[in-house]
CSV table of C-alpha atoms in Angstrom, one decimal:
chain,number,residue,atom,x,y,z
A,219,MET,CA,-78.2,48.5,-49.0
A,220,GLY,CA,-74.4,49.1,-47.5
A,221,ARG,CA,-72.3,46.0,-46.4
A,222,LYS,CA,-72.8,45.3,-42.7
A,223,LYS,CA,-69.5,46.6,-40.8
A,224,LYS,CA,-67.7,44.3,-38.9
A,225,ASP,CA,-68.0,44.8,-34.9
A,226,SER,CA,-64.7,43.3,-34.2
A,227,GLU,CA,-61.7,42.2,-36.1
A,228,GLU,CA,-60.3,38.6,-35.7
A,229,THR,CA,-57.5,38.1,-33.3
A,230,VAL,CA,-54.8,35.5,-32.4
A,231,SER,CA,-54.1,34.5,-28.8
A,232,LEU,CA,-50.6,33.4,-27.7
A,233,PHE,CA,-52.0,32.3,-24.0
A,234,PRO,CA,-51.7,28.6,-25.3
A,235,PHE,CA,-47.9,29.1,-26.3
A,236,LEU,CA,-47.0,30.9,-23.8
A,237,SER,CA,-48.3,28.3,-21.0
A,238,ILE,CA,-46.5,25.5,-23.1
A,239,LEU,CA,-43.4,27.3,-22.9
A,240,ALA,CA,-43.8,28.2,-18.9
A,241,CYS,CA,-44.2,24.2,-18.6
A,242,VAL,CA,-41.3,23.6,-20.7
A,243,ILE,CA,-39.3,26.0,-18.9
A,244,GLY,CA,-40.1,24.5,-15.6
A,245,VAL,CA,-39.7,20.8,-16.4
A,246,LEU,CA,-36.2,22.0,-17.6
A,247,THR,CA,-35.5,23.7,-14.7
A,248,LEU,CA,-36.4,20.5,-12.3
A,249,MET,CA,-34.2,18.4,-14.5
A,250,ILE,CA,-31.4,20.8,-14.1
A,251,THR,CA,-31.9,20.6,-10.2
A,252,ALA,CA,-31.8,17.1,-10.3
A,253,MET,CA,-28.8,16.5,-12.0
A,254,ALA,CA,-26.8,19.3,-9.9
A,255,LEU,CA,-28.0,17.2,-6.9
A,256,SER,CA,-26.8,14.1,-8.5
A,257,GLN,CA,-23.4,15.6,-9.2
A,258,MET,CA,-23.1,17.0,-5.9
A,259,ASP,CA,-23.7,13.3,-4.4
A,260,GLN,CA,-20.9,12.1,-6.7
A,261,GLN,CA,-18.6,14.8,-5.8
A,262,ASP,CA,-18.7,13.9,-2.4
A,263,ASP,CA,-18.1,10.5,-3.0
A,264,SER,CA,-15.1,11.6,-4.8
A,265,LEU,CA,-13.7,13.8,-2.1
A,266,LYS,CA,-14.1,10.8,0.2
A,267,ARG,CA,-11.8,8.5,-2.1
A,268,VAL,CA,-9.3,11.4,-2.3
A,269,GLU,CA,-9.3,12.0,1.4
A,270,GLU,CA,-8.9,8.1,1.6
A,271,PHE,CA,-6.1,8.1,-1.0
A,272,GLU,CA,-4.3,10.9,0.5
A,273,LYS,CA,-4.4,8.9,4.0
A,274,ASP,CA,-3.1,6.0,2.2
A,275,GLN,CA,-0.2,8.0,1.0
A,276,LYS,CA,0.5,9.6,4.0
A,277,ASP,CA,0.7,5.9,5.5
A,278,ILE,CA,3.2,5.1,2.6
A,279,THR,CA,5.5,7.9,3.3
A,280,GLU,CA,5.6,6.7,7.3
A,281,LYS,CA,6.3,3.4,6.3
A,282,GLN,CA,9.1,4.5,3.9
A,283,GLN,CA,10.7,6.3,6.6
A,284,GLU,CA,10.6,3.2,8.8
A,285,LEU,CA,12.4,1.3,6.1
A,286,GLU,CA,15.0,3.9,5.9
A,287,GLN,CA,15.3,3.5,9.6
A,288,VAL,CA,15.7,-0.1,9.5
A,289,GLN,CA,18.3,0.4,6.8
A,290,SER,CA,20.2,2.5,9.0
A,291,GLN,CA,20.1,-0.4,11.8
A,292,VAL,CA,21.3,-2.9,9.0
A,293,GLU,CA,24.2,-0.7,8.8
A,294,ASP,CA,24.8,-0.3,12.6
A,295,LEU,CA,24.6,-4.2,12.3
A,296,SER,CA,27.2,-4.5,9.9
A,297,LYS,CA,29.4,-2.1,12.1
A,298,LEU,CA,28.9,-4.1,15.2
A,299,ASN,CA,29.7,-7.3,13.4
A,300,ARG,CA,33.2,-5.9,12.3
A,301,ASP,CA,33.9,-4.6,16.3
A,302,LEU,CA,33.0,-8.0,17.2
A,303,ILE,CA,35.8,-9.5,15.1
A,304,LEU,CA,38.1,-7.0,16.0
A,305,ALA,CA,37.4,-7.4,19.7
A,306,LEU,CA,37.7,-11.2,19.6
A,307,GLU,CA,41.1,-10.8,17.8
A,308,GLU,CA,42.3,-8.2,20.3
A,309,LEU,CA,41.5,-10.7,23.1
A,310,LYS,CA,43.5,-13.6,21.6
A,311,LYS,CA,46.4,-11.4,20.7
A,312,LEU,CA,46.3,-10.4,24.5
A,313,LYS,CA,46.2,-13.7,25.6
A,314,GLN,CA,49.2,-14.8,23.3
A,315,GLU,CA,51.3,-11.9,24.6
A,316,LYS,CA,50.6,-12.6,28.2
A,317,SER,CA,51.7,-16.4,27.7
A,318,LYS,CA,55.1,-15.1,26.0
A,319,ILE,CA,56.5,-13.6,29.1
A,320,PRO,CA,59.9,-15.2,30.1
A,321,THR,CA,60.7,-16.6,33.5
A,322,ASP,CA,64.3,-16.1,33.8
A,323,VAL,CA,64.6,-12.3,33.9
A,324,SER,CA,66.5,-9.7,36.0
A,325,PRO,CA,64.2,-8.3,39.0
A,326,GLU,CA,64.0,-4.8,37.0
A,327,GLU,CA,62.8,-6.3,33.9
A,328,LYS,CA,60.2,-8.7,35.9
A,329,VAL,CA,58.7,-5.6,37.6
A,330,LYS,CA,58.3,-4.1,33.8
A,331,LEU,CA,56.9,-7.3,32.6
A,332,LEU,CA,54.9,-7.7,35.7
A,333,ALA,CA,53.4,-4.3,34.9
A,334,GLU,CA,52.6,-4.9,31.5
A,335,ALA,CA,51.1,-8.4,32.2
A,336,ASN,CA,48.7,-6.2,35.1
A,337,ARG,CA,47.9,-4.1,32.2
A,338,LEU,CA,47.2,-6.8,29.9
A,339,GLU,CA,45.2,-8.4,32.6
A,340,LYS,CA,43.0,-5.5,32.8
A,341,ARG,CA,42.6,-4.9,29.4
A,342,ILE,CA,41.5,-8.4,28.9
A,343,ALA,CA,38.9,-7.8,31.8
A,344,GLU,CA,37.7,-4.8,30.3
A,345,ILE,CA,36.9,-6.3,26.6
A,346,LYS,CA,35.8,-9.9,27.5
A,347,ASP,CA,32.3,-9.2,28.0
A,348,GLU,CA,32.1,-7.1,24.8
A,349,PRO,CA,31.7,-9.7,22.4
A,350,MET,CA,28.7,-11.1,24.4
A,351,THR,CA,27.5,-7.4,24.6
A,352,LEU,CA,27.7,-6.8,21.0
A,353,GLN,CA,26.0,-10.4,20.0
A,354,LYS,CA,23.1,-9.6,22.1
A,355,GLU,CA,22.8,-6.2,20.3
A,356,ILE,CA,23.2,-7.9,16.9
A,357,ASP,CA,20.1,-10.4,17.8
A,358,LYS,CA,18.2,-7.6,18.8
A,359,LEU,CA,18.7,-5.5,15.6
A,360,LYS,CA,17.9,-9.0,13.7
A,361,ILE,CA,14.9,-9.6,15.1
A,362,GLU,CA,13.6,-6.0,14.7
A,363,LEU,CA,14.7,-6.3,10.8
A,364,ASN,CA,12.7,-9.4,10.8
A,365,LYS,CA,9.5,-7.8,11.9
A,366,ARG,CA,10.0,-4.6,9.4
A,367,GLU,CA,10.9,-6.9,6.5
A,368,ASN,CA,8.0,-9.2,6.7
A,369,PRO,CA,4.9,-7.6,7.1
A,370,VAL,CA,3.0,-10.3,5.2
A,371,ALA,CA,1.5,-11.8,8.4
A,372,ALA,CA,-1.0,-9.3,8.8
A,373,GLU,CA,-4.0,-9.4,6.5
A,374,VAL,CA,-5.5,-6.5,5.1
A,375,ARG,CA,-9.2,-6.4,5.8
A,376,ILE,CA,-11.2,-4.6,2.9
A,377,GLN,CA,-13.8,-2.7,4.2
A,378,PRO,CA,-17.4,-2.4,2.5
A,379,GLY,CA,-18.4,1.2,1.8
A,380,GLY,CA,-19.7,3.5,-0.8
A,381,SER,CA,-23.3,3.8,-2.6
A,382,GLY,CA,-22.8,0.4,-4.1
A,383,VAL,CA,-23.9,-2.1,-1.5
A,384,ASP,CA,-26.9,-3.5,-3.9
A,385,LEU,CA,-24.2,-5.1,-6.1
A,386,ASN,CA,-22.8,-8.3,-6.7
A,387,PRO,CA,-19.3,-7.6,-6.8
A,388,THR,CA,-16.3,-9.8,-8.2
A,389,PHE,CA,-13.0,-9.0,-6.7
A,390,ILE,CA,-9.9,-8.5,-8.7
A,391,GLU,CA,-6.4,-7.7,-6.7
A,392,CYS,CA,-4.2,-5.6,-9.0
A,393,THR,CA,-0.4,-6.0,-8.4
A,394,LYS,CA,2.8,-4.9,-10.1
A,395,ASN,CA,3.2,-7.5,-12.4
A,396,GLY,CA,-0.7,-8.3,-13.1
A,397,ILE,CA,-4.0,-9.6,-11.9
A,398,VAL,CA,-5.5,-12.0,-9.4
A,399,VAL,CA,-9.2,-13.2,-9.3
A,400,LEU,CA,-9.9,-13.4,-5.8
A,401,ASP,CA,-13.6,-15.1,-5.9
A,402,GLY,CA,-16.1,-16.0,-8.0
A,403,PRO,CA,-16.1,-19.0,-10.6
A,404,ALA,CA,-13.0,-17.9,-12.2
A,405,LYS,CA,-11.3,-17.6,-8.8
A,406,ASP,CA,-7.4,-18.0,-8.7
A,407,LEU,CA,-7.4,-16.7,-12.8
A,408,HIS,CA,-3.5,-15.0,-13.1
A,409,VAL,CA,-3.2,-12.7,-15.8
A,410,ARG,CA,0.1,-11.1,-16.5
A,411,ARG,CA,0.0,-7.2,-17.0
A,412,ASP,CA,1.4,-7.0,-20.7
A,413,ASP,CA,-1.4,-9.8,-21.3
A,414,LEU,CA,-4.4,-8.1,-19.9
A,415,ARG,CA,-5.8,-6.6,-23.3
A,416,LYS,CA,-5.5,-10.1,-25.3
A,417,SER,CA,-6.5,-12.4,-22.4
A,418,LEU,CA,-9.3,-14.4,-23.5
A,419,PRO,CA,-10.2,-15.8,-20.1
A,420,PHE,CA,-10.1,-12.3,-18.6
A,421,VAL,CA,-12.4,-11.0,-21.3
A,422,GLU,CA,-14.9,-13.7,-20.9
A,423,LEU,CA,-14.9,-13.1,-17.2
A,424,LEU,CA,-15.7,-9.4,-18.0
A,425,ASP,CA,-18.5,-10.2,-20.4
A,426,LYS,CA,-20.1,-12.7,-17.9
A,427,ILE,CA,-20.0,-9.7,-15.2
A,428,GLY,CA,-21.2,-7.5,-17.6
A,429,ALA,CA,-24.4,-9.7,-18.4
A,430,GLN,CA,-25.7,-9.8,-14.9
A,431,ASN,CA,-27.9,-7.4,-13.4
A,432,LYS,CA,-26.2,-6.1,-10.8
A,433,GLY,CA,-22.5,-7.5,-11.5
A,434,THR,CA,-19.8,-5.6,-11.1
A,435,VAL,CA,-15.8,-5.7,-10.8
A,436,ILE,CA,-13.8,-4.4,-7.8
A,437,PHE,CA,-10.5,-3.9,-8.4
A,438,LEU,CA,-8.3,-3.9,-5.3
A,439,ILE,CA,-5.1,-1.7,-6.3
A,440,ARG,CA,-1.7,-2.5,-4.7
A,441,GLU,CA,0.5,0.7,-3.6
A,442,ASP,CA,2.5,-0.1,-6.8
A,443,ALA,CA,-0.1,-1.5,-9.0
A,444,VAL,CA,-1.7,1.9,-10.5
A,445,TYR,CA,-0.4,1.1,-13.9
A,446,THR,CA,-1.6,-2.5,-13.9
A,447,TYR,CA,-5.4,-0.9,-12.5
A,448,ASN,CA,-5.4,1.3,-15.6
A,449,ILE,CA,-5.0,-1.3,-18.2
A,450,ALA,CA,-7.5,-3.7,-16.5
A,451,SER,CA,-10.2,-0.7,-16.0
A,452,SER,CA,-9.6,0.2,-19.7
A,453,VAL,CA,-10.3,-3.3,-21.1
A,454,ALA,CA,-13.5,-3.6,-18.4
A,455,ARG,CA,-15.0,-0.4,-19.7
A,456,SER,CA,-14.1,-1.6,-23.6
A,457,ARG,CA,-16.5,-4.7,-22.6
A,458,TYR,CA,-18.8,-2.4,-21.1
A,459,CYS,CA,-18.4,-4.2,-17.5
A,460,PRO,CA,-19.1,-1.9,-14.5
A,461,ASN,CA,-16.2,-1.5,-12.2
A,462,GLY,CA,-15.0,0.6,-9.3
A,463,LYS,CA,-11.7,0.4,-7.2
A,464,LEU,CA,-10.5,0.3,-3.8
A,465,PRO,CA,-6.8,1.2,-2.6
A,466,VAL,CA,-5.0,-1.7,-0.7
A,467,GLU,CA,-2.8,-0.7,2.3
A,468,GLY,CA,0.1,-2.8,3.1
A,469,ASN,CA,1.5,-6.3,1.6
A,470,GLY,CA,-0.9,-8.7,3.5
A,471,LYS,CA,-3.1,-11.1,2.4
A,472,ILE,CA,-6.4,-9.9,1.5
A,473,ASP,CA,-9.3,-10.5,3.8
A,474,LEU,CA,-13.1,-10.1,2.1
A,475,SER,CA,-14.9,-11.7,5.3
A,476,ARG,CA,-16.4,-8.1,5.9
A,477,PHE,CA,-17.9,-8.2,2.2
A,478,LYS,CA,-19.2,-12.1,2.4
A,479,ASN,CA,-20.8,-10.9,5.9
A,480,THR,CA,-22.7,-8.1,4.1
A,481,ALA,CA,-23.7,-9.9,1.2
A,482,GLY,CA,-25.2,-12.8,3.5
């Protein structure tokens, strides 16, 4: 009796593998899309910071131009001082010359002397008001110079912004020579720029902030403190302490009331 012939051969279906592959591709596509959207948001925030920085740079340039104008006015002030001294000396000299005119002279010489005296009298009348005028101009320039050289009276108000509104920030001011902690338990802590990498109080503060759930450091950067900020932020990153930055325009006292009101 012959062997029964098989009606069909065994086959392998690729359908489950293709389905899994399609699902994996779909998940990867969603992940890539989410990452791209996140990067776009970060780029928008970065562009905003760049625009703010460029605006600050423009303001700095304008202030430098104003300072150059003030320096020019200082030179004018020195010139006015010299003119004032010369005018006073000439006035004194003319008065002395007038008093030396003799009385016992011939009619011809008397006419000449009277003409000279009249000339001196007119000259005295012309310059007698010059010292007062020059002094008023000097006083005016001194007042303007004092205003330009002492802008610290105006406070610098830090404005809340960005996406990190649900945070517990500690503000640290970066100056040319070091950092100053402006709030929190370590308020008024001063650390020199050259000591930032080895300052135990600064490191302990960063560790304490980094251990908080929403703790972060906001570095407030003065115009001449970029190098100080680079060192301070590098130390913060090495201690795994979240940190951000805000530029500070001008040299006035920093006002954090807007942040306190937001936090409240």
